[in-house]
Coordinates of C-alpha atoms in Angstrom, one line a residue:
Chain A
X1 CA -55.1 -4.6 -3.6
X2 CA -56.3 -1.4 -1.9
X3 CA -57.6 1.0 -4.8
X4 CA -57.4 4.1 -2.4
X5 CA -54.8 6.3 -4.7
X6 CA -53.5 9.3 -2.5
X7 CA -54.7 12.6 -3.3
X8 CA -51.2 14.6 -3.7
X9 CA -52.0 18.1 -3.5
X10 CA -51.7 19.6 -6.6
X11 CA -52.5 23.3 -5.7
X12 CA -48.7 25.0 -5.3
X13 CA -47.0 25.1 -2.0
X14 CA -47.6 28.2 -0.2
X15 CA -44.8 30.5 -0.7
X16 CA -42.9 30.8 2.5
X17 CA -42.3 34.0 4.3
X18 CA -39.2 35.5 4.1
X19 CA -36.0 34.0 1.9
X20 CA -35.8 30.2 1.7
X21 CA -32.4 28.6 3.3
X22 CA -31.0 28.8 -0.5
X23 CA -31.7 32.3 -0.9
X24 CA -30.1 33.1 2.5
X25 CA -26.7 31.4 1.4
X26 CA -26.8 33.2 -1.8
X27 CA -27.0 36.6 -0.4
X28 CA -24.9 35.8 2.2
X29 CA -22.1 34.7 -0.2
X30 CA -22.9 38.0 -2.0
X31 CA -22.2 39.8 1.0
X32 CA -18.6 38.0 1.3
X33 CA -17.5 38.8 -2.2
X34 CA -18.3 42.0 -1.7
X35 CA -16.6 42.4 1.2
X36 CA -13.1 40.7 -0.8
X37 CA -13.5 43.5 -3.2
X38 CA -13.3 46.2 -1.0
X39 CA -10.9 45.2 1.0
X40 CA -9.0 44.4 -2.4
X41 CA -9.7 48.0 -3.7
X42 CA -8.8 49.8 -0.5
X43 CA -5.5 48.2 -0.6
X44 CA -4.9 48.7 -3.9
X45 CA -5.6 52.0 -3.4
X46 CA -3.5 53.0 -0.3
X47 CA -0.6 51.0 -1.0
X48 CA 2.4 52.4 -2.5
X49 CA 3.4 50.1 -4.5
X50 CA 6.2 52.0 -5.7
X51 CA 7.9 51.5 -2.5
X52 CA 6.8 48.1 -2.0
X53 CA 8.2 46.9 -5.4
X54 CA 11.7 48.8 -4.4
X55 CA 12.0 47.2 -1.1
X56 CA 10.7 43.6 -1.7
X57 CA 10.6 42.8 -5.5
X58 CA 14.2 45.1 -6.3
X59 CA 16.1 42.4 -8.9
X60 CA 19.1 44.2 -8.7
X61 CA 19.6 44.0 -5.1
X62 CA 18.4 40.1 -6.1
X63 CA 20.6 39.8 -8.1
X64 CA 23.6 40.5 -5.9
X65 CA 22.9 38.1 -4.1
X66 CA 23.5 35.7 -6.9
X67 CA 24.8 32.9 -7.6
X68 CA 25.8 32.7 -3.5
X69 CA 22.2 32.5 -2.7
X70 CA 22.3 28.8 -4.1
X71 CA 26.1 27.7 -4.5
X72 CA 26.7 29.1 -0.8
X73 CA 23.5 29.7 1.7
X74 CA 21.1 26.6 0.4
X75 CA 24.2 24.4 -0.3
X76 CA 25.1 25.0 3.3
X77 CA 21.3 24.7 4.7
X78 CA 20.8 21.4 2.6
X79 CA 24.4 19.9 4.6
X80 CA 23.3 21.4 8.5
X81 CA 19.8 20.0 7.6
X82 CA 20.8 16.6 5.9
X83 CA 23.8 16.2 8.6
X84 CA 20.9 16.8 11.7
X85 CA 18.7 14.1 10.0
X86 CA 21.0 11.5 9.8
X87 CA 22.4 12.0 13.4
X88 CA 18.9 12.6 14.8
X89 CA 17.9 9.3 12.4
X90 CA 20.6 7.2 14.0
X91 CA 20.2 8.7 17.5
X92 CA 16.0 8.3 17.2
X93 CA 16.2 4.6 16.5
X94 CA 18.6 4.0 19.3
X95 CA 16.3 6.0 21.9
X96 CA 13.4 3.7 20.1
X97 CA 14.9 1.1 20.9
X98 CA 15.9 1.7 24.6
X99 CA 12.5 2.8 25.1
X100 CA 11.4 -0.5 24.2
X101 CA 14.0 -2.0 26.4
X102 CA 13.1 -4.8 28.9
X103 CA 15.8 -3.1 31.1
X104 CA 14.0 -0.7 33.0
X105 CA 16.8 2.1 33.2
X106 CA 17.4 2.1 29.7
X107 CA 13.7 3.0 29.6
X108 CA 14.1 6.1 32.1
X109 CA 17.1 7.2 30.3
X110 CA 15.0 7.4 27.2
X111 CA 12.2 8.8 27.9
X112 CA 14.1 11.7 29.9
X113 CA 15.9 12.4 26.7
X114 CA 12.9 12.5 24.9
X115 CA 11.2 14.7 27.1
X116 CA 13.5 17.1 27.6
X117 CA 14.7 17.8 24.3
X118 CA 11.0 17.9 23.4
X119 CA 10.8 20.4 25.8
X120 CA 13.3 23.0 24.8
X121 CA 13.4 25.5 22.2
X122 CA 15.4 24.2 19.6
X123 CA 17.1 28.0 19.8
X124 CA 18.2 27.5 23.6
X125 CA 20.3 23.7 22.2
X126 CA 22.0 26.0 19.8
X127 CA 22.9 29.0 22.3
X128 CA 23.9 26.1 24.8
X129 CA 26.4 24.4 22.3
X130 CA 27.6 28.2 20.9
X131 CA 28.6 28.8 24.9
X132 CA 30.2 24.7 25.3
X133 CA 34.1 27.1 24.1
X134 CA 33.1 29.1 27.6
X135 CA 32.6 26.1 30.1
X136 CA 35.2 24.6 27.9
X137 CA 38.3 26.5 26.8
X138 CA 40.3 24.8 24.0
X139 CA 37.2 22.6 23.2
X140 CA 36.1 22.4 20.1
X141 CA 33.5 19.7 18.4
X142 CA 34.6 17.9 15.5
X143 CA 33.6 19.7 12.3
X144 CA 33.4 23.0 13.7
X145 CA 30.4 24.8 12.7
X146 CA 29.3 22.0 10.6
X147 CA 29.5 19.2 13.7
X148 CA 27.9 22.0 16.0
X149 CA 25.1 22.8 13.5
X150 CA 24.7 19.0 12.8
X151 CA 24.8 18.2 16.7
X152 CA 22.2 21.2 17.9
X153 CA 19.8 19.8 14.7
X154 CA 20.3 16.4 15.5
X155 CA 19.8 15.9 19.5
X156 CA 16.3 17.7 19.2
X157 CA 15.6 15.6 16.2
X158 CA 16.2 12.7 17.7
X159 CA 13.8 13.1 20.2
X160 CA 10.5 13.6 17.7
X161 CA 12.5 11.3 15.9
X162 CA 12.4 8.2 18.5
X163 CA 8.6 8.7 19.6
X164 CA 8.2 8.1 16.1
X165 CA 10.6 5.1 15.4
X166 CA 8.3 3.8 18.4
X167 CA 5.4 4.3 17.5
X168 CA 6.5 2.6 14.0
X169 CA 7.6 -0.5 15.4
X170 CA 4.6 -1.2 18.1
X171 CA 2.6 -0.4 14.7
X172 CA 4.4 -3.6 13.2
X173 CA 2.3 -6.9 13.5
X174 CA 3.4 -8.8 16.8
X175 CA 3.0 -12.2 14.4
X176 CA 6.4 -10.8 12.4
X177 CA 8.9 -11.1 15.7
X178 CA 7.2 -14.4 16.6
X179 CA 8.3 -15.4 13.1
X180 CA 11.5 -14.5 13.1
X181 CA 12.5 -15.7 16.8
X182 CA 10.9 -18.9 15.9
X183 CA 13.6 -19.2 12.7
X184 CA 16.5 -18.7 15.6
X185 CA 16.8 -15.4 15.1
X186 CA 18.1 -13.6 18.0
X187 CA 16.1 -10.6 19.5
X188 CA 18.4 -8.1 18.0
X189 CA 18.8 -9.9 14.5
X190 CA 15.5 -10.1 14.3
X191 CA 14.4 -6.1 15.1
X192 CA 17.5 -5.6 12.7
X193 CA 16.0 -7.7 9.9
X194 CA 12.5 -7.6 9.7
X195 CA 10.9 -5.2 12.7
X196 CA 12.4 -1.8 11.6
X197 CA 12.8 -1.8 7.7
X198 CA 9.0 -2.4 8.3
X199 CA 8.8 0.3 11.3
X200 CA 10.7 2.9 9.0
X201 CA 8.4 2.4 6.1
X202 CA 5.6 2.9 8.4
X203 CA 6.7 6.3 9.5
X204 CA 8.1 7.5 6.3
X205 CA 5.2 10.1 6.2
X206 CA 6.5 12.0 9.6
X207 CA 9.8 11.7 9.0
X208 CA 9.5 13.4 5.7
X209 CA 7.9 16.2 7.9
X210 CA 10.7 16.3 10.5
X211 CA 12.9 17.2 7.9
X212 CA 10.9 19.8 6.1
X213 CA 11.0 21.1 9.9
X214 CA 14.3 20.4 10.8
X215 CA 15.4 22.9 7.4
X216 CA 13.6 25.1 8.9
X217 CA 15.3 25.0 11.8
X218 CA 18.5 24.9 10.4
X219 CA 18.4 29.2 10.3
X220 CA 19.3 28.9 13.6
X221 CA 22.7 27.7 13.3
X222 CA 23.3 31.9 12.7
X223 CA 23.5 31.7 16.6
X224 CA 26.9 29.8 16.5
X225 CA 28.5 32.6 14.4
X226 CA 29.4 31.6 11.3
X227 CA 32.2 33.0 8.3
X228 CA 31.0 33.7 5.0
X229 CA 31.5 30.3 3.5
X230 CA 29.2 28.9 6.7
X231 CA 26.3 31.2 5.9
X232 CA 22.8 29.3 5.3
X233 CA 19.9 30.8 4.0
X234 CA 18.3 32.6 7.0
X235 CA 21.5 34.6 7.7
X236 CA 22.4 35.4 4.1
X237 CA 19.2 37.3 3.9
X238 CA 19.4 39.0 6.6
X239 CA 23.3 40.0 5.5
X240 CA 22.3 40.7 2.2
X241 CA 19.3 42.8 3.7
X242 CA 21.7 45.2 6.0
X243 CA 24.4 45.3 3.0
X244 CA 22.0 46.8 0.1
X245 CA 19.7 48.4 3.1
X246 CA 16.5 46.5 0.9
X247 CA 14.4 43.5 2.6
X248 CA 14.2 41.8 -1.0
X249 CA 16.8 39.4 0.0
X250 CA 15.1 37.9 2.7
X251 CA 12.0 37.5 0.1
X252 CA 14.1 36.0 -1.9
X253 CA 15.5 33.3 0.7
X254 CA 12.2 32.7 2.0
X255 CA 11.3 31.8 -2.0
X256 CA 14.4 29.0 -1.9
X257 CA 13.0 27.8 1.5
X258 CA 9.6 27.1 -0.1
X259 CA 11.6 25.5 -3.2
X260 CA 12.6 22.6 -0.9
X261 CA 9.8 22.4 1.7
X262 CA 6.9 22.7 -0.5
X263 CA 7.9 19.9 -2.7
X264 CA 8.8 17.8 0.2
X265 CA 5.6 18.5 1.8
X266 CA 4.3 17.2 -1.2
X267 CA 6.2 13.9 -1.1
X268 CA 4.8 13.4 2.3
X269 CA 1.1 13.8 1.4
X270 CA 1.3 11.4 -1.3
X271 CA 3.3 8.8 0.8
X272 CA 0.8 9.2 3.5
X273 CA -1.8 8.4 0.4
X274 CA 0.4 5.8 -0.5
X275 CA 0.2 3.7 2.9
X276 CA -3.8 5.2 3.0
X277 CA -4.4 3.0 0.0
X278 CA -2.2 0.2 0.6
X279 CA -2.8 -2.8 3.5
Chain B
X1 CA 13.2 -36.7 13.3
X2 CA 12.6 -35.9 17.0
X3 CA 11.1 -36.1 20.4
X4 CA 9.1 -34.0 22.4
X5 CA 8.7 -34.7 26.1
X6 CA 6.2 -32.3 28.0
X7 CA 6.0 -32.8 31.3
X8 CA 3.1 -31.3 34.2
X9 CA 3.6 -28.8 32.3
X10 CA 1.2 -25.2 33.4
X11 CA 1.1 -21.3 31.8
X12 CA -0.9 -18.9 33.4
X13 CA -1.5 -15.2 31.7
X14 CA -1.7 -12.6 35.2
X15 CA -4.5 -14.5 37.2
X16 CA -6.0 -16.9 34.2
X17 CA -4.5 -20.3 34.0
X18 CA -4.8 -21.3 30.5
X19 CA -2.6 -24.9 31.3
X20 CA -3.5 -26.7 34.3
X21 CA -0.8 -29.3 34.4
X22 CA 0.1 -31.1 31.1
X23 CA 1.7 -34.1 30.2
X24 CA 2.6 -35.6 27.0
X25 CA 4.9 -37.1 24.4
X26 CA 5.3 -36.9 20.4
X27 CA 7.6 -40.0 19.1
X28 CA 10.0 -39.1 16.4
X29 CA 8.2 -39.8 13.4
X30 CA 4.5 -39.1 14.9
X31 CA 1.8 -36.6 13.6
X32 CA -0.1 -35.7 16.9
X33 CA -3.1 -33.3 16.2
X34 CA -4.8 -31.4 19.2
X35 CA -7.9 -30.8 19.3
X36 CA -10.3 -29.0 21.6
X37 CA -13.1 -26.1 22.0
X38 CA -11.3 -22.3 21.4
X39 CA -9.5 -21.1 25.0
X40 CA -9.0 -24.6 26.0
X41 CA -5.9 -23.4 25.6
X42 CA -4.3 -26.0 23.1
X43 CA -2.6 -22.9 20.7
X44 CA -1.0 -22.1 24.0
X45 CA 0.4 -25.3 24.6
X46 CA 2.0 -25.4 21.3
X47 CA 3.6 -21.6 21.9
X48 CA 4.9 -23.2 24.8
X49 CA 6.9 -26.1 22.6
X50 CA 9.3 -23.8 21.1
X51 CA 9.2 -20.9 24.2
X52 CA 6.9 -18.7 22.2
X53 CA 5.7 -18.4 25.6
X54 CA 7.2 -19.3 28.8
X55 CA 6.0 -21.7 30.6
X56 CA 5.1 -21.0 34.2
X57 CA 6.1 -24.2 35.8
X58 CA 6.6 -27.9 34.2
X59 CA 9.4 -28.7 31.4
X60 CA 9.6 -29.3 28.1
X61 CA 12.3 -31.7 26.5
X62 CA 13.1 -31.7 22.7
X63 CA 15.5 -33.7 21.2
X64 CA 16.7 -34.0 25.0
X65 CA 17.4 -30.8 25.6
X66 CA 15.2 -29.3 28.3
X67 CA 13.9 -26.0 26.8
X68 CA 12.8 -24.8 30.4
X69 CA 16.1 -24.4 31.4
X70 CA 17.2 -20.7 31.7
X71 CA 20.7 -21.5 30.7
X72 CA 19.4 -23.3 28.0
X73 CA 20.3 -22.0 24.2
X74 CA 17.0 -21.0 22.9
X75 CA 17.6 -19.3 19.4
X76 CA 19.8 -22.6 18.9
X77 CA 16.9 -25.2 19.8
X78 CA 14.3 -23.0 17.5
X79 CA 16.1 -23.7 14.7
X80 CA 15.4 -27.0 15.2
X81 CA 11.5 -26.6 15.4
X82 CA 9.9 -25.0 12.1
X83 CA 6.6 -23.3 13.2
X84 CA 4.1 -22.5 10.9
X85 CA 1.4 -19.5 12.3
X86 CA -2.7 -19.1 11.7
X87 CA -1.8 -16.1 10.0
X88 CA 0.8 -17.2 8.1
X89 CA 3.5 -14.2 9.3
X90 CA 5.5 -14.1 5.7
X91 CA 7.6 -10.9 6.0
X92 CA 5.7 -9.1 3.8
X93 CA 8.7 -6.4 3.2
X94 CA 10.8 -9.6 1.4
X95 CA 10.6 -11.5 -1.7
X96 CA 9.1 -14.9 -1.1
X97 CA 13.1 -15.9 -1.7
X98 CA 14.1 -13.5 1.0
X99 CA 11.3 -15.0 3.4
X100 CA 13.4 -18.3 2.6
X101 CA 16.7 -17.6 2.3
X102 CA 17.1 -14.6 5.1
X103 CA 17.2 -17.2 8.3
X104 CA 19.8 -19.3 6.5
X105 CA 21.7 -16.8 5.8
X106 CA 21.8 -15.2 8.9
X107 CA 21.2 -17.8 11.4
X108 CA 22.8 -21.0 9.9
X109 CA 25.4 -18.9 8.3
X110 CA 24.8 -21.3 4.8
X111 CA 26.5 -19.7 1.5
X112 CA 24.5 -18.3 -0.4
X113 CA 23.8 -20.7 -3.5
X114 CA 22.8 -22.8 -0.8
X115 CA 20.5 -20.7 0.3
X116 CA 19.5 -20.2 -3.3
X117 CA 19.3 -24.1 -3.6
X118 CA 17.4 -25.2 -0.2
X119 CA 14.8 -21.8 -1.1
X120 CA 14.1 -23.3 -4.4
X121 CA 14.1 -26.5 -3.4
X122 CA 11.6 -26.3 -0.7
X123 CA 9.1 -24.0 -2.6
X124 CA 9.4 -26.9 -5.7
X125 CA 8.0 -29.3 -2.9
X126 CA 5.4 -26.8 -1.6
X127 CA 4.2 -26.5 -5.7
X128 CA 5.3 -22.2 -5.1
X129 CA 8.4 -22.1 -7.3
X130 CA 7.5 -19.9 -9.5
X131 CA 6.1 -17.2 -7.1
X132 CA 10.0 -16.8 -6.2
X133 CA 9.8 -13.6 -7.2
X134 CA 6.7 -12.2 -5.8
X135 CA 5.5 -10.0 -2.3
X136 CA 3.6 -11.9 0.1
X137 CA 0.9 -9.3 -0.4
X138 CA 0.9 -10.6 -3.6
X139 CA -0.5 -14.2 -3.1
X140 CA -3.6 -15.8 -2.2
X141 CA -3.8 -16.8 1.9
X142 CA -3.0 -20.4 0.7
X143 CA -0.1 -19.7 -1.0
X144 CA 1.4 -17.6 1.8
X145 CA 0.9 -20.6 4.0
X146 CA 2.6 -22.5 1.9
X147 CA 5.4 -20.4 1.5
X148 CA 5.4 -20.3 5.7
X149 CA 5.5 -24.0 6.0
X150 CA 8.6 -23.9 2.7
X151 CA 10.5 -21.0 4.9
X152 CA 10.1 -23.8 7.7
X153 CA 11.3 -26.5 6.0
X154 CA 14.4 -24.4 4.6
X155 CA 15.6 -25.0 8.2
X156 CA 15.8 -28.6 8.1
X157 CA 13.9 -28.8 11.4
X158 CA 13.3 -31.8 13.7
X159 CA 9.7 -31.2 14.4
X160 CA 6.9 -29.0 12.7
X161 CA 4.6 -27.0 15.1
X162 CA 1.6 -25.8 13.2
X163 CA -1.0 -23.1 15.2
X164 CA -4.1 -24.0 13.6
X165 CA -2.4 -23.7 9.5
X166 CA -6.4 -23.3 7.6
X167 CA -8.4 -21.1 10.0
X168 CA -7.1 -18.0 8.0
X169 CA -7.6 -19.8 4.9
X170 CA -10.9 -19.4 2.5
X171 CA -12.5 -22.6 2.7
X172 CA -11.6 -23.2 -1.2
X173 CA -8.1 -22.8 -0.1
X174 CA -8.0 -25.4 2.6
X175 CA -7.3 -28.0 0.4
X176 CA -4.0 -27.3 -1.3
X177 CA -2.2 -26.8 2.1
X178 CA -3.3 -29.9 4.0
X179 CA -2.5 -32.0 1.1
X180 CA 1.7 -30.0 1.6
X181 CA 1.0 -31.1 5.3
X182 CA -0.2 -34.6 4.5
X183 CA 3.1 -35.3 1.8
X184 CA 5.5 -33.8 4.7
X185 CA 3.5 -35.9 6.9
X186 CA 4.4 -38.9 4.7
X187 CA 7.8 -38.0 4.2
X188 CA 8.1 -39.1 8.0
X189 CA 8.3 -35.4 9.8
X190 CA 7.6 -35.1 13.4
X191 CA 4.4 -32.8 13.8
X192 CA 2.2 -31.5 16.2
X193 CA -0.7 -29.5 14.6
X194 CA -3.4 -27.6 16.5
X195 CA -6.4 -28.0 13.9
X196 CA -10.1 -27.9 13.3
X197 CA -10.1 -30.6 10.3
X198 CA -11.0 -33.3 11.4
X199 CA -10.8 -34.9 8.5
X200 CA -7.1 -34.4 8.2
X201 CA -6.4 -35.6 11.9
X202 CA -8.4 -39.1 11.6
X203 CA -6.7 -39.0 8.3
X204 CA -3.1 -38.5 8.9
X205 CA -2.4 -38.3 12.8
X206 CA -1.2 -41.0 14.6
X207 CA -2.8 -39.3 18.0
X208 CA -5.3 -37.0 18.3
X209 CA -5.5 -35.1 21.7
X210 CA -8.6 -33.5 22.4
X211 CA -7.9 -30.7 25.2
X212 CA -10.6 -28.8 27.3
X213 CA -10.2 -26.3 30.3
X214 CA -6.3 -26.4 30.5
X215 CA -5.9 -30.3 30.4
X216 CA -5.8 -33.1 28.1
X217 CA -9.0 -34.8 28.3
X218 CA -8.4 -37.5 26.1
X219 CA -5.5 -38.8 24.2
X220 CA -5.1 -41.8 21.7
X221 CA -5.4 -43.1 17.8
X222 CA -7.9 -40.7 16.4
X223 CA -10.1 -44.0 15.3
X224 CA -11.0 -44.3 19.0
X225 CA -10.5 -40.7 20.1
X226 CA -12.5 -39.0 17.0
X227 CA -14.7 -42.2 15.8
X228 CA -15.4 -43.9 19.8
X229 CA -14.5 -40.9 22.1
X230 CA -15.1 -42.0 25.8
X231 CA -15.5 -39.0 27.1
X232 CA -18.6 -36.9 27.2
X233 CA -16.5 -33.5 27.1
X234 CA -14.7 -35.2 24.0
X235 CA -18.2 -36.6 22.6
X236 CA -20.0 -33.1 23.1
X237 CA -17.2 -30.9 20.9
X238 CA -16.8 -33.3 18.1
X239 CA -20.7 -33.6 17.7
X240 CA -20.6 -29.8 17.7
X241 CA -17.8 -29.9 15.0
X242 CA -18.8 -32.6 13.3
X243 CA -22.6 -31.7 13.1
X244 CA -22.6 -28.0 13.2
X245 CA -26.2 -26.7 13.8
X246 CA -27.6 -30.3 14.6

């Protein structure tokens, strides 16, 4: 054993010139609260939050709007949005499907679809179905403004919808059709059976987001012109709005928006956890 | 019980030919195990048996009924061969009843209770029963075998193609699945197994066929093709499977 024991230098290090790299953060942290309470105080200070209380926080114009904001506008956002979903669900797997097709044109056909109505503002689908009465006269979709609404949400949902579905079911092992065609099931039978209840749980996660987007989009179904009974959220604030000549409806239907979407954004997060943790 | 008839048969995958011209038979009754180094393309051959993969030229005959044929009824002649995968391929989105009972049901159209019944039945004999209940995820990799070769058998197949059954499996977990294949062997079912045990082919096979490059090298009882192998390709792999590191 070597007996050489290292001298440590005991003397103090020299102090270093200027601030050390944890001195820097703490001023410069410093200098961003102080530059918060500023800003905070300056706005406090001009605002008039008089008229800012009148025109966005007024309860009695609120409360005119009650109880139609949630027994007319969300009840008729939740049906557009639920009614796109389910058409865009059923549409989406089909186009999945297609695109999965060993028949080439079933391929193009899909992947034209999804392209273009991937490619459109969901606003131009809804103008475009608003004007079918014009091309059309006489013609009118089943369901009215509820089969328009639910047609406009549902062919662009579809789209997201079936790059999705596809993605799910290349995501599901190639071992599980081998399986199931080697029991006799046929090709079909055995997508049916074991492929997509897989596929589906596998892109739970986005399709919980599609839907938080697709309420969204459901405001636009205001562009079809709709009666009183057919108003959603977007366009009963706005009414409201012009009626009491006060913006705090619109505050008030962007509140119930956030009452939906937040929560479902929520779900998603902890599904995506979910299937994190899991396999 | 069945037959299996394979005849020059060759499967090539873009420019690589994995099966140079095959030819074999498994008697009704047999166990034939195949053997041979990895890419000699033995798992292929056995994909091949129940059109798992197509074949690129040659046929094969089951039960007399020439699976190569394009008008033939495949889905029809699969239920006939039970195949059991390397890694295992339970639904793992079903019960392990469901994993049973689903193909009855929906292929072979049997009621229900008998679906129950043959589900039940089979898993008693594969020593699951009471898992009956359980998600795949759920079990150990030997039970989920088991389960495979029970969801199999709940076809009453012909012939039992098995793609290398313990290479998933922890070694501790070896055991309880070749001694399932070793009773079914008993019992008198048609197999053709693609394995590494040796043990379990000089034990229970009535052929071993040892398989290099694309072709069968050598084929006979596996006390001369395993214990007296007369070829040097044959005597080379076995010494480095039987002698690892020697």
């Amino acid at each position: 054993m070597s007996a050489v024991t290292e001298q440590r230098d005991a003397s103090p290090p020299e102090p270093p010139k200027g601030l050390s790299p944890r001195q820097k953060q703490r001023v410069s942290r410093g200098v961003q609260y102080a530059v918060l309470l500023v800003v905070v105080v300056v706005l406090a200070a001009l605002a008039d939050w008089k008229a800012i209380g009148q025109s966005f926080f007024n309860l009695d114009v609120a409360r005119q709007g009650l109880p139609e904001l949630f027994t007319v506008a969300l009840r008729n956002t939740v049906i557009y949005t639920v009614s796109g979903f389910v058409l865009g669900f059923v549409v989406g797997l089909v186009l999945a499907l297609m695109r999965l097709s060993t028949v080439a044109p079933y391929r193009w056909v899909s992947a034209i679809y999804i392209e273009i109505f991937r490619g459109l503002p969901m606003l131009l689908i809804f103008l475009l179905i608003g004007s079918l009465p014009l091309a059309f006269p006489g013609f009118e979709l089943p369901g009215g403004v509820y089969g328009s609404a639910a047609l406009g949400l549902g062919v662009v949902s579809a789209a997201y919808m079936a790059e999705n579905f596809r993605a799910g079911i290349q995501a599901v092992p190639k071992g599980q059709m081998e399986a199931a065609r080697s029991l006799g099931m046929p090709h079909m039978r055995a997508m049916v059976s074991i492929v997509i209840p897989q596929a589906i749980r596998i892109v739970l996660p986005p399709l919980t987001n599609q839907l938080v987007s697709l309420l969204k989009d459901s405001s636009l179904v205001l562009m079809l012109g709709v009666t009183a009974a057919q108003v959603e959220l977007a366009k009963f604030g706005n009414d409201q709005a012009s009626t009491h000549a006060n913006p705090t409806p619109i505050l008030a239907t962007g509140l119930t928006y956030l009452l939906i979407t937040i929560p479902l954004g929520y779900v998603a997060r902890r599904l995506e956890a979910r299937q994190g943790a899991g396999r | 019980m069945s037959t299996v008839k394979i005849s020059d048969l060759h499967k090539s995958f873009g420019k690589l030919e994995v099966l140079k011209g095959v030819d074999f038979t498994v008697e009704s009754g047999q166990v034939v195990c195949v053997i041979g180094p990895s890419g000699s393309g033995k798992s292929t051959l056995l994909r091949c048996v129940n059109l798992l993969e197509q074949p690129t030229s040659g046929t094969v005959v089951v039960d007399g009924v020439d699976l190569t044929d394009p008008d033939v009824d495949i889905d029809a002649a699969r239920r006939r061969i039970g195949m059991v995968f390397q890694q295992f391929n339970l639904f793992p989105h079903l019960t392990v009843r469901r994993n049973v009972t689903i193909a009855q049901e929906r292929v072979l159209k049997r009621r229900k209770d008998e679906c129950d019944r043959v589900a039940r039945e089979n898993l008693e004999k594969v020593g699951l029963l009471e898992k009956i209940d359980a998600y795949p995820p759920q079990l150990s990799g030997g039970q989920q075998q088991r389960v495979a070769i029970a969801r199999a058998l709940a076809m009453n197949p012909s012939l039992m193609l098995f793609d290398e059954p313990t290479s998933a499996l922890d070694p501790e977990l070896v055991g309880d699945v070749l001694s399932v294949m070793r009773q079914l062997a008993e019992d008198g079912m048609t197999m053709l197994v693609v394995t590494h045990e040796m043990g379990f082919a000089r034990e229970v096979a009535d052929r071993v066929v040892f398989m290099d490059g694309g072709v069968i090298v050598e084929d006979g009882p596996p006390e001369q093709v395993i214990a007296d192998p007369q070829h040097e390709r044959t005597r080379g792999f076995l010494s480095r499977v039987l002698h690892p590191g020697a």
